[in-house]
Short mmCIF file of C-alpha atoms in Angstrom, two decimals:
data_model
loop_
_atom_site.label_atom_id
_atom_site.label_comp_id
_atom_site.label_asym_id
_atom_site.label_seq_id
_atom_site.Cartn_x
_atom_site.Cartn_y
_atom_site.Cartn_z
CA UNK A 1 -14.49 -20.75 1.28
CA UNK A 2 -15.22 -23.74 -0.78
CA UNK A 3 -12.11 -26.21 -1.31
CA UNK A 4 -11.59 -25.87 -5.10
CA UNK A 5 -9.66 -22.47 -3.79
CA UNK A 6 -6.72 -25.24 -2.73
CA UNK A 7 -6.83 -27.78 -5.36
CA UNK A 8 -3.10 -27.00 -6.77
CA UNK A 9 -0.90 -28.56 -3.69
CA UNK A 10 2.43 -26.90 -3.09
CA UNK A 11 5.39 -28.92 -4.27
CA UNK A 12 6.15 -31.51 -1.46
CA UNK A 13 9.09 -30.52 0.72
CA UNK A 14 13.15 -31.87 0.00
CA UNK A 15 14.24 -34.07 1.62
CA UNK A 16 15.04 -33.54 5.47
CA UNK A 17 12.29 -30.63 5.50
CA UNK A 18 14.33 -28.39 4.39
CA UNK A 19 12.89 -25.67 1.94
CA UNK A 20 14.32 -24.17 -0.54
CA UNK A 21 14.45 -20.79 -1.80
CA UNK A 22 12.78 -21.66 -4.85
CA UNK A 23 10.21 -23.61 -3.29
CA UNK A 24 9.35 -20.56 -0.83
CA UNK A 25 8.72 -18.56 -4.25
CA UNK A 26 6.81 -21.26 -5.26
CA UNK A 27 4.43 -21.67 -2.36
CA UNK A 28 4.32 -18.20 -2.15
CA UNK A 29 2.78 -17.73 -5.57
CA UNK A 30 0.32 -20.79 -4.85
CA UNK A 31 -0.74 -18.68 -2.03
CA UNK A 32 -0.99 -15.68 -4.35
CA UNK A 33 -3.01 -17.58 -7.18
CA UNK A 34 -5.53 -18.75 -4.05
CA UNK A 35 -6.16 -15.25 -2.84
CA UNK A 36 -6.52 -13.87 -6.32
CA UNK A 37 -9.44 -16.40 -7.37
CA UNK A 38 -10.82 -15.38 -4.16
CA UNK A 39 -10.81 -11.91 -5.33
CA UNK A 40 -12.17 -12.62 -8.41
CA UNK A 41 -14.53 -14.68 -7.00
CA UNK A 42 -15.95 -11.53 -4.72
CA UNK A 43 -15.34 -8.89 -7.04
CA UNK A 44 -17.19 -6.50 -4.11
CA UNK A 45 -13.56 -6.58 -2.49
CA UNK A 46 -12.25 -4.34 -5.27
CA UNK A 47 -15.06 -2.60 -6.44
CA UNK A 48 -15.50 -1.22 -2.95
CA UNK A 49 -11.62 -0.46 -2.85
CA UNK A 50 -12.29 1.88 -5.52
CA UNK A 51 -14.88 3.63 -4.20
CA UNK A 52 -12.94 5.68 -1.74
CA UNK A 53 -10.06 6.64 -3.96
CA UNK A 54 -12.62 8.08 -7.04
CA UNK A 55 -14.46 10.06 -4.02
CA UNK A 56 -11.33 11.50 -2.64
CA UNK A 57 -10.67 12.50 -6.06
CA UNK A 58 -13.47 13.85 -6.95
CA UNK A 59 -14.26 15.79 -3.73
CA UNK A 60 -10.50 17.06 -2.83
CA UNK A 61 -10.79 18.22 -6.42
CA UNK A 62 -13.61 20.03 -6.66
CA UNK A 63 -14.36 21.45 -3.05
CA UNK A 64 -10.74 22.16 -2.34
CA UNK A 65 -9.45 23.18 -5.60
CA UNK A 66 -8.61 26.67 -6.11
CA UNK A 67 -9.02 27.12 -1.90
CA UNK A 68 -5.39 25.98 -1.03
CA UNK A 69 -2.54 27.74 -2.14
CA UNK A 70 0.41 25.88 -3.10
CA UNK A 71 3.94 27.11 -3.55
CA UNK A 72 4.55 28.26 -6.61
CA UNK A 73 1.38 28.60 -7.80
CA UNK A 74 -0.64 29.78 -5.62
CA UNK A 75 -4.61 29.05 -5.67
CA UNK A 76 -5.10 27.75 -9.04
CA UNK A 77 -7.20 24.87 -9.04
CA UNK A 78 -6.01 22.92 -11.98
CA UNK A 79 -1.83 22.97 -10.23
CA UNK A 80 -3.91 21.52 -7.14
CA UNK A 81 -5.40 18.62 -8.73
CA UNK A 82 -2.09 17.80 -10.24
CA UNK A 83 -0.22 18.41 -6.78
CA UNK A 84 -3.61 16.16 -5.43
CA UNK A 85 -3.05 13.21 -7.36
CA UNK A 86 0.47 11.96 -5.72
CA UNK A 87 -1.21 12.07 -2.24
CA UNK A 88 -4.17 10.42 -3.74
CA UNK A 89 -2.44 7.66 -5.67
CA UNK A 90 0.14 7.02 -1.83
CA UNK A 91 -2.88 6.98 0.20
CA UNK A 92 -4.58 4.32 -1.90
CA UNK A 93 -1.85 2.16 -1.81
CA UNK A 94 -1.47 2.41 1.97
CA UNK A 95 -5.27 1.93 2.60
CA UNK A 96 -4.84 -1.94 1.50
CA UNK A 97 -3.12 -3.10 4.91
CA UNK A 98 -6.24 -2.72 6.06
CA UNK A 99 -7.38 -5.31 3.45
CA UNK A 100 -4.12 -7.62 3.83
CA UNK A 101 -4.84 -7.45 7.81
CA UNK A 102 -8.11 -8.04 7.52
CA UNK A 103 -8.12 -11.04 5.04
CA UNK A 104 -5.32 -12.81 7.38
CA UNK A 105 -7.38 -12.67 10.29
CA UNK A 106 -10.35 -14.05 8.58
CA UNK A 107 -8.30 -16.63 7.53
CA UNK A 108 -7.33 -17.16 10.85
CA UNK A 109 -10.44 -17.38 12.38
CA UNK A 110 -11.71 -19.72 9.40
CA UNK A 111 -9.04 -22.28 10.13
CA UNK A 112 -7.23 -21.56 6.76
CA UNK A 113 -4.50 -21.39 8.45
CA UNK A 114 -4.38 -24.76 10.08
CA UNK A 115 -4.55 -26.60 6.81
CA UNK A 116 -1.92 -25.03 5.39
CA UNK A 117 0.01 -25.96 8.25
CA UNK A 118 -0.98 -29.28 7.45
CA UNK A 119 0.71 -29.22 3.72
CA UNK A 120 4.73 -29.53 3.26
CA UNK A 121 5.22 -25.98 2.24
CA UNK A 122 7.47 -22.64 3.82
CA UNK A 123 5.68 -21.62 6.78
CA UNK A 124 6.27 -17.87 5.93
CA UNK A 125 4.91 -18.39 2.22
CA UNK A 126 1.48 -17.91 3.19
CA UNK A 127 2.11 -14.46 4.43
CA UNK A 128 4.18 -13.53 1.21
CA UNK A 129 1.25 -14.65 -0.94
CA UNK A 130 -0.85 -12.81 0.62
CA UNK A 131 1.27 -9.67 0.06
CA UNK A 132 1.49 -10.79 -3.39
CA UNK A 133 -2.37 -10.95 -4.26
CA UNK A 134 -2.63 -7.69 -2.27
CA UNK A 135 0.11 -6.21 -4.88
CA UNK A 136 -1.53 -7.33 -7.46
CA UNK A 137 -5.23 -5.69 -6.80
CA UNK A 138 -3.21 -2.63 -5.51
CA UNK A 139 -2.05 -2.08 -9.26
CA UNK A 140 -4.98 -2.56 -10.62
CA UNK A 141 -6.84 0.11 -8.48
CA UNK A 142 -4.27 2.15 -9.06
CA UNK A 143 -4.86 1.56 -13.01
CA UNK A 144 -8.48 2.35 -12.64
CA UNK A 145 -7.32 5.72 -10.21
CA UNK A 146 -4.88 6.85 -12.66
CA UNK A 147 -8.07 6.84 -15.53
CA UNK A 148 -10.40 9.02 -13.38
CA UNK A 149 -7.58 11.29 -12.61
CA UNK A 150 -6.75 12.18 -15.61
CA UNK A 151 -10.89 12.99 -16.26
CA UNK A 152 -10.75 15.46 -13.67
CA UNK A 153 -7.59 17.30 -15.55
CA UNK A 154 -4.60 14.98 -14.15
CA UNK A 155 -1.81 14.77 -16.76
CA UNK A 156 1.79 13.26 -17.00
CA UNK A 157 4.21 15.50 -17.68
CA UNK A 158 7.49 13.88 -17.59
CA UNK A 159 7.07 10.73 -19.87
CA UNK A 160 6.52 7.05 -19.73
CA UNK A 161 9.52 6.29 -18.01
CA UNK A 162 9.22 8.52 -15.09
CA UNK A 163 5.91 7.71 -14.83
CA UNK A 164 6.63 3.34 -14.64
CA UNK A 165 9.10 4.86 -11.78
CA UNK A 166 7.13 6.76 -9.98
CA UNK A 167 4.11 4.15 -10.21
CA UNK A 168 6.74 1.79 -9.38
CA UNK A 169 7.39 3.60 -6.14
CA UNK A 170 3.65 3.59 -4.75
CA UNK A 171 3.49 -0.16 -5.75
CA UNK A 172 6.70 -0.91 -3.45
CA UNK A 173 5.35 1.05 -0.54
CA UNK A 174 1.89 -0.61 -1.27
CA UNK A 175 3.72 -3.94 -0.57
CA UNK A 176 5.40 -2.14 2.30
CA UNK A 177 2.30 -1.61 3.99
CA UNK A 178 0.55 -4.99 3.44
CA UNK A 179 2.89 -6.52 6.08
CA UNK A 180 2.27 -4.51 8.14
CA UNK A 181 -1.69 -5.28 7.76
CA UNK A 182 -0.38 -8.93 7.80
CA UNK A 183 1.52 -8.21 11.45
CA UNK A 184 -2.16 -6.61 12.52
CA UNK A 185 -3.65 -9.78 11.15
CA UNK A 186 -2.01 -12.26 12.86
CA UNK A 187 -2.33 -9.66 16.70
CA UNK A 188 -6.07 -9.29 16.64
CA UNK A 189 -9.22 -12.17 16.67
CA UNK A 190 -11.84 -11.46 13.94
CA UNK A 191 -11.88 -9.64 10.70
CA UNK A 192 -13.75 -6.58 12.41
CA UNK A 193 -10.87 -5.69 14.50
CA UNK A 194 -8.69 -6.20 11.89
CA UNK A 195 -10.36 -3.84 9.45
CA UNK A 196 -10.25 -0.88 12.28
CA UNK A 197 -6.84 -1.65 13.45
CA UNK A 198 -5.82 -1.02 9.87
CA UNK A 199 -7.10 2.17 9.09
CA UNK A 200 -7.28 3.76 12.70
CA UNK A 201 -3.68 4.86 12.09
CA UNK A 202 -3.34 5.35 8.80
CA UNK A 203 -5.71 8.51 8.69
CA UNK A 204 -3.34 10.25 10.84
CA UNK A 205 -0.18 8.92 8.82
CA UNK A 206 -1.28 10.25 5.29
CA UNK A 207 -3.11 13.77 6.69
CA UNK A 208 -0.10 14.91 8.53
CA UNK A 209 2.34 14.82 5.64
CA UNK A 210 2.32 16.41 2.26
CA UNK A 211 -0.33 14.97 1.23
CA UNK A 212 -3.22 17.37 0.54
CA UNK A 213 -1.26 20.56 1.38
CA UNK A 214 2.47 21.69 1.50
CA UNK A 215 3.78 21.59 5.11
CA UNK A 216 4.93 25.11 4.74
CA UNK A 217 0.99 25.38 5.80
CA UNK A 218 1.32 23.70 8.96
CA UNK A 219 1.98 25.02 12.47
CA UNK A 220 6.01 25.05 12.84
CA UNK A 221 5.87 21.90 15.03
CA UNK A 222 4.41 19.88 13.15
CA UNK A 223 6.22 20.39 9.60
CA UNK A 224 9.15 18.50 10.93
CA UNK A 225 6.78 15.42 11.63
CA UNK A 226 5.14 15.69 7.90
CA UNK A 227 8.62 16.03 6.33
CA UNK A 228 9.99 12.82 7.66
CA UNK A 229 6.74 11.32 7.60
CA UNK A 230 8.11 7.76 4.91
CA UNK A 231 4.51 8.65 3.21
CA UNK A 232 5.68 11.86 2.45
CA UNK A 233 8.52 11.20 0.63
CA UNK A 234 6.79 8.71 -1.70
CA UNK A 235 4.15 11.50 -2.36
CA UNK A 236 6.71 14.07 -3.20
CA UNK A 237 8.62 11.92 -5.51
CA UNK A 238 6.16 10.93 -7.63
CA UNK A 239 4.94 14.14 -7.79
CA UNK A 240 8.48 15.03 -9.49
CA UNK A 241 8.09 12.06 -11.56
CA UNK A 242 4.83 12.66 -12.86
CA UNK A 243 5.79 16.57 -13.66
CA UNK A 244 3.37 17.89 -11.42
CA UNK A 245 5.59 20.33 -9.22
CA UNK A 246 4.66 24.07 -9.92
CA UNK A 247 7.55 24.93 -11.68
CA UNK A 248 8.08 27.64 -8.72
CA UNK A 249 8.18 24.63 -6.40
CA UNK A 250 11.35 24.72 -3.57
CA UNK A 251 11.17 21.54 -1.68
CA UNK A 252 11.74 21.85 2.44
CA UNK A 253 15.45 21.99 3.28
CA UNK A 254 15.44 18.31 4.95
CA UNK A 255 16.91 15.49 3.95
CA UNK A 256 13.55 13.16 2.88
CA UNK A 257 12.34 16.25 1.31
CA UNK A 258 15.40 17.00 -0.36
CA UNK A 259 15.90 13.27 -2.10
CA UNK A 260 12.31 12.23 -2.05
CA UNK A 261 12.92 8.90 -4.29
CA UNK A 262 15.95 7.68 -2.16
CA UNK A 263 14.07 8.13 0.91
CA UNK A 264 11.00 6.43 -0.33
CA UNK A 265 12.82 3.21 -1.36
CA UNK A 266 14.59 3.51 1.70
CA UNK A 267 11.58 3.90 3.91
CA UNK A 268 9.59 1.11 1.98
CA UNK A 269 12.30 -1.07 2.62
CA UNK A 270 12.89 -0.56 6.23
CA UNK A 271 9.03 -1.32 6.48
CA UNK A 272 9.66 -4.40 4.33
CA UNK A 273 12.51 -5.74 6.50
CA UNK A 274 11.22 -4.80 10.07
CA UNK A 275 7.37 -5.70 9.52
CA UNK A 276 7.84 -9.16 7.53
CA UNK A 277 10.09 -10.54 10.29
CA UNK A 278 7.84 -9.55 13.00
CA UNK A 279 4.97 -10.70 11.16
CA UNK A 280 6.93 -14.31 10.41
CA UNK A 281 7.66 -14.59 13.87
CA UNK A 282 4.35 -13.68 14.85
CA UNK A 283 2.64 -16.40 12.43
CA UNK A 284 5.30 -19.21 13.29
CA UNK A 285 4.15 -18.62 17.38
CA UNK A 286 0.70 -18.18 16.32
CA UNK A 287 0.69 -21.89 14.52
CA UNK A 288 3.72 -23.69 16.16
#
């Protein structure tokens, strides 16, 4: 990484060191702005972030379409790419902690790290602009997403408004997620282990939930554990937001399943809370 990355200093500290709440925003977006011209500077980063979302897409579309019956509708290809796409659109969001935990580790390794330690700026505002930046290519992939989807016969049913809500849900679990990626970051050595340490566990997270089929379709032990799987409940809300229940559709009798969108802002915010002050911690120990 050349130094032109970090030629906008944060604001210098108050006096007595210390920092403000408005200078944490501020650092934090100076952070942000850095890892976004790094992004745009390797556009590989999202172009390859794409690549597994449209094939997912395309594939779950067209080899499992018509094959898995879905409450309410039964096995009708077109109601399973519209019940697809909200599994689709949750597991692309999730997939970037494996970006955020890799891109903290490299800058770890790099020595990044160390010279922002050396500037008067909020210790935990280089995590949060890290999130940030990762927010911020999350949308647009999910932009791009929502363009192929409706190609392959994806449509909104419900109007703008639920749709900015529902979109507004997989951003805030997107965000979720990236601390934890930042908390896997800051635990492992290189980039490599980074990478694997955020995916290993999110294959199992997003397949055993409602994903790709209705849990009703599960072996009885293991519904329970789909149903109050936190990515399940994002995936079933903005399913209801985007219109693209059967209209048959009765929802399991439990609570997450029952109140999808309170239990996805719950859930993402839980994450939020729990991961960013481990990850803080973690990064203050791992400098101080």
């Amino acid at each position: 990484m050349t130094t032109d990355t970090l030629r906008t200093p944060p604001p210098a500290a108050p006096p007595g060191g210390r920092i403000t709440l408005r200078q944490n925003l501020r650092d934090s977006l100076v952070v942000a702005k850095r890892n976004l011209l790094r992004m745009l500077r390797i556009p590989e980063t999202v172009v390859f972030g794409l690549i597994q979302p449209i094939m997912f897409v395309v594939l779950f579309a067209y080899v499992f379409g018509g094959s898995i019956s879905i409450p309410g509708a039964g096995l009708s290809a077109s109601a399973y790419r519209e019940f697809l796409m909200g599994g689709i659109f949750a597991q692309t969001v999730t997939f970037a902690t494996a970006g955020a935990a890799a891109g903290i580790a490299e800058d770890m390794q790099k020595g990044i790290i160390d010279r922002f330690r050396s500037l008067p700026m909020a210790r935990g505002a280089v995590l949060t602009g890290r999130t940030f930046a990762d927010l911020a290519q999350t949308a647009v992939i999910l932009v791009v997403l929502a363009i192929v989807a409706f190609l392959v016969g994806w449509r909104i049913h419900h109007g703008p408004l639920s749709a900015l809500g529902a979109f507004g849900l997989l951003l805030l679990l997107g965000y979720a997620f990236t601390w934890i990626g930042a908390l896997i970051g800051l635990s492992v050595r290189t980039p490599e282990a980074a990478t694997s340490g955020g995916l290993v566990w999110l294959f199992p997270l997003t397949f055993i939930s409602v994903a790709f089929v209705p849990s009703e379709n599960m072996p009885g032990w293991l519904q329970p554990v789909a149903e109050w799987n936190p990515f399940s409940a994002t995936v079933l809300a903005v399913r209801d937001l985007f219109g693209n229940l059967p209209p048959g559709y009765q929802a399991p009798d439990v609570w997450p399943m029952q109140h999808p969108a309170l239990a996805s802002i719950l859930w993402s915010v839980l994450i939020i809370v729990i991961f960013r002050t481990l990850a803080v911690r973690k990064y203050q120990r791992a400098t101080g």
